[in-house]
Amino acid sequence: MTFSISLTVNGVRRDVELDNPRVTLLDLLRERLQLTGTKKGCDRGQCGACTVLVDGRRINSCLALALSHDGADIRTIEGVAEGGHLHPVQEAFIAHDALQCGFCTPGQIMSAIGLIQEGQTDGDPERVREGMSGNLCRCSAYAGITEAVLDAQKKLAEAGG
Ligand code: FES
Ligand code: FES
């Protein structure tokens, strides 16, 4: 038995046949759509490496069944730069040295974009740390990550205002 689903991934409609209803959104992105920017760290909801935006909200894609997201709008790290320009959060991560090995970085960036969109941090470093606490970094680049999120948040607010 196969299951047909249709997703919009980074603005492009993708029709996919699943032969197993238990395929995760993470595996669908990486193995079926070859979008390997989204990383598989723990594969059980503990590290945040697999964070993507689903209908604008950040989720751990390793915990999400692809079948449950028929019709969803998905954004991955491959889809955040636009018009040949990095996303402001990507620029801020570079400017603030917010990465070392880079394995956690796609998830950190997707989580940061989601956090900024949630609009709850109010430019407060402690709230940023709390909001990003689901994204682990084995290289412990946390100081730079917090600075990058705060900087990107400020720049996006200025650009929006
Ligand atoms: Fe999904 Fe770790 S791979 S939370
Ligand atoms: Fe290496 Fe975060 S930069 S795990």
GROMACS .gro file of C-alpha atoms and ligand atoms in nm:
model
  169
    1MET     CA    1   0.000   0.000   0.000
    2THR     CA    2   0.129   0.348  -0.080
    3PHE     CA    3   0.031   0.689   0.049
    4SER     CA    4   0.037   1.004  -0.162
    5ILE     CA    5   0.117   1.335  -0.003
    6SER     CA    6   0.175   1.678  -0.139
    7LEU     CA    7   0.394   1.934   0.035
    8THR     CA    8   0.522   2.277  -0.050
    9VAL     CA    9   0.893   2.273   0.025
   10ASN     CA   10   1.080   2.602  -0.002
   11GLY     CA   11   0.806   2.736  -0.225
   12VAL     CA   12   0.795   2.439  -0.460
   13ARG     CA   13   0.516   2.182  -0.462
   14ARG     CA   14   0.643   1.829  -0.413
   15ASP     CA   15   0.428   1.523  -0.465
   16VAL     CA   16   0.562   1.218  -0.288
   17GLU     CA   17   0.456   0.854  -0.267
   18LEU     CA   18   0.529   0.687   0.066
   19ASP     CA   19   0.540   0.311   0.096
   20ASN     CA   20   0.559   0.334   0.473
   21PRO     CA   21   0.328   0.553   0.684
   22ARG     CA   22   0.597   0.584   0.951
   23VAL     CA   23   0.846   0.780   0.737
   24THR     CA   24   0.949   1.091   0.927
   25LEU     CA   25   0.949   1.435   0.776
   26LEU     CA   26   1.326   1.441   0.836
   27ASP     CA   27   1.384   1.125   0.633
   28LEU     CA   28   1.154   1.245   0.360
   29LEU     CA   29   1.348   1.571   0.330
   30ARG     CA   30   1.691   1.409   0.341
   31GLU     CA   31   1.639   1.081   0.160
   32ARG     CA   32   1.354   1.145  -0.080
   33LEU     CA   33   1.404   1.511  -0.164
   34GLN     CA   34   1.785   1.519  -0.116
   35LEU     CA   35   1.759   1.823   0.109
   36THR     CA   36   2.045   1.718   0.333
   37GLY     CA   37   2.100   2.059   0.492
   38THR     CA   38   1.858   1.949   0.764
   39LYS     CA   39   2.068   1.729   0.990
   40LYS     CA   40   1.996   1.407   1.175
   41GLY     CA   41   2.161   1.420   1.514
   42CYS     CA   42   1.981   1.219   1.780
   43ASP     CA   43   1.673   1.119   1.574
   44ARG     CA   44   1.464   1.137   1.892
   45GLY     CA   45   1.378   1.497   1.963
   46GLN     CA   46   1.669   1.587   2.187
   47CYS     CA   47   1.916   1.793   1.983
   48GLY     CA   48   1.728   2.024   1.744
   49ALA     CA   49   1.961   1.951   1.450
   50CYS     CA   50   1.657   1.858   1.241
   51THR     CA   51   1.461   2.182   1.301
   52VAL     CA   52   1.253   2.307   1.008
   53LEU     CA   53   0.961   2.547   0.980
   54VAL     CA   54   0.619   2.393   0.919
   55ASP     CA   55   0.353   2.650   0.835
   56GLY     CA   56   0.587   2.905   0.992
   57ARG     CA   57   0.641   2.720   1.319
   58ARG     CA   58   0.962   2.542   1.415
   59ILE     CA   59   0.947   2.172   1.478
   60ASN     CA   60   1.183   1.879   1.520
   61SER     CA   61   1.132   1.702   1.189
   62CYS     CA   62   1.264   1.372   1.331
   63LEU     CA   63   0.953   1.352   1.550
   64ALA     CA   64   0.707   1.443   1.275
   65LEU     CA   65   0.543   1.186   1.050
   66ALA     CA   66   0.554   1.300   0.688
   67LEU     CA   67   0.205   1.162   0.637
   68SER     CA   68   0.067   1.396   0.902
   69HIS     CA   69   0.194   1.695   0.708
   70ASP     CA   70   0.010   1.645   0.383
   71GLY     CA   71  -0.053   1.994   0.244
   72ALA     CA   72   0.193   2.166   0.477
   73ASP     CA   73   0.427   2.448   0.386
   74ILE     CA   74   0.782   2.349   0.480
   75ARG     CA   75   1.088   2.569   0.487
   76THR     CA   76   1.435   2.425   0.528
   77ILE     CA   77   1.779   2.580   0.546
   78GLU     CA   78   1.807   2.546   0.167
   79GLY     CA   79   1.515   2.786   0.128
   80VAL     CA   80   1.602   3.079   0.355
   81ALA     CA   81   1.844   3.272   0.131
   82GLU     CA   82   1.655   3.472  -0.128
   83GLY     CA   83   1.751   3.664  -0.439
   84GLY     CA   84   2.116   3.565  -0.406
   85HIS     CA   85   2.136   3.708  -0.054
   86LEU     CA   86   2.181   3.522   0.270
   87HIS     CA   87   1.903   3.552   0.524
   88PRO     CA   88   1.983   3.810   0.796
   89VAL     CA   89   2.007   3.528   1.050
   90GLN     CA   90   2.265   3.351   0.832
   91GLU     CA   91   2.462   3.675   0.800
   92ALA     CA   92   2.450   3.727   1.176
   93PHE     CA   93   2.577   3.373   1.244
   94ILE     CA   94   2.879   3.448   1.025
   95ALA     CA   95   2.937   3.792   1.174
   96HIS     CA   96   2.926   3.660   1.532
   97ASP     CA   97   3.125   3.340   1.478
   98ALA     CA   98   2.822   3.143   1.588
   99LEU     CA   99   2.948   2.813   1.449
  100GLN     CA  100   3.246   2.587   1.467
  101CYS     CA  101   3.199   2.245   1.304
  102GLY     CA  102   2.864   2.362   1.163
  103PHE     CA  103   2.668   2.043   1.221
  104CYS     CA  104   2.407   2.206   1.441
  105THR     CA  105   2.399   2.529   1.242
  106PRO     CA  106   2.110   2.462   1.000
  107GLY     CA  107   1.889   2.366   1.291
  108GLN     CA  108   2.008   2.663   1.495
  109ILE     CA  109   1.932   2.901   1.210
  110MET     CA  110   1.586   2.758   1.143
  111SER     CA  111   1.509   2.770   1.514
  112ALA     CA  112   1.635   3.129   1.534
  113ILE     CA  113   1.416   3.234   1.241
  114GLY     CA  114   1.117   3.069   1.410
  115LEU     CA  115   1.199   3.226   1.746
  116ILE     CA  116   1.227   3.574   1.595
  117GLN     CA  117   0.895   3.526   1.416
  118GLU     CA  118   0.735   3.424   1.745
  119GLY     CA  119   0.828   3.770   1.873
  120GLN     CA  120   0.857   3.670   2.237
  121THR     CA  121   1.218   3.745   2.324
  122ASP     CA  122   1.200   4.124   2.343
  123GLY     CA  123   1.574   4.153   2.278
  124ASP     CA  124   1.650   3.982   2.608
  125PRO     CA  125   1.954   3.747   2.599
  126GLU     CA  126   1.808   3.523   2.868
  127ARG     CA  127   1.488   3.475   2.668
  128VAL     CA  128   1.690   3.404   2.355
  129ARG     CA  129   1.890   3.140   2.542
  130GLU     CA  130   1.569   2.986   2.671
  131GLY     CA  131   1.404   3.003   2.328
  132MET     CA  132   1.704   2.835   2.167
  133SER     CA  133   1.749   2.576   2.444
  134GLY     CA  134   1.612   2.294   2.228
  135ASN     CA  135   1.908   2.332   1.992
  136LEU     CA  136   2.224   2.174   2.126
  137CYS     CA  137   2.573   2.258   2.005
  138ARG     CA  138   2.847   2.008   2.078
  139CYS     CA  139   3.106   2.276   2.000
  140SER     CA  140   2.948   2.503   2.260
  141ALA     CA  141   2.917   2.806   2.032
  142TYR     CA  142   2.632   2.929   2.250
  143ALA     CA  143   2.766   3.278   2.321
  144GLY     CA  144   2.797   3.357   1.951
  145ILE     CA  145   2.459   3.200   1.876
  146THR     CA  146   2.285   3.422   2.132
  147GLU     CA  147   2.462   3.732   1.999
  148ALA     CA  148   2.372   3.638   1.642
  149VAL     CA  149   2.003   3.589   1.722
  150LEU     CA  150   1.987   3.922   1.906
  151ASP     CA  151   2.165   4.102   1.623
  152ALA     CA  152   1.947   3.948   1.352
  153GLN     CA  153   1.634   4.023   1.551
  154LYS     CA  154   1.736   4.388   1.580
  155LYS     CA  155   1.821   4.419   1.212
  156LEU     CA  156   1.498   4.252   1.103
  157ALA     CA  157   1.297   4.481   1.333
  158GLU     CA  158   1.473   4.787   1.189
  159ALA     CA  159   1.415   4.666   0.833
  160GLY     CA  160   1.050   4.597   0.911
  161GLY     CA  161   0.996   4.933   1.076
  162FES    FE1  162   1.572   1.565   1.565
  162FES    FE2  163   1.785   1.548   1.720
  162FES     S1  164   1.763   1.482   1.512
  162FES     S2  165   1.595   1.648   1.762
  163FES    FE1  166   2.957   2.215   1.606
  163FES    FE2  167   2.738   2.338   1.690
  163FES     S1  168   2.899   2.422   1.570
  163FES     S2  169   2.781   2.127   1.697
   0.00000   0.00000   0.00000
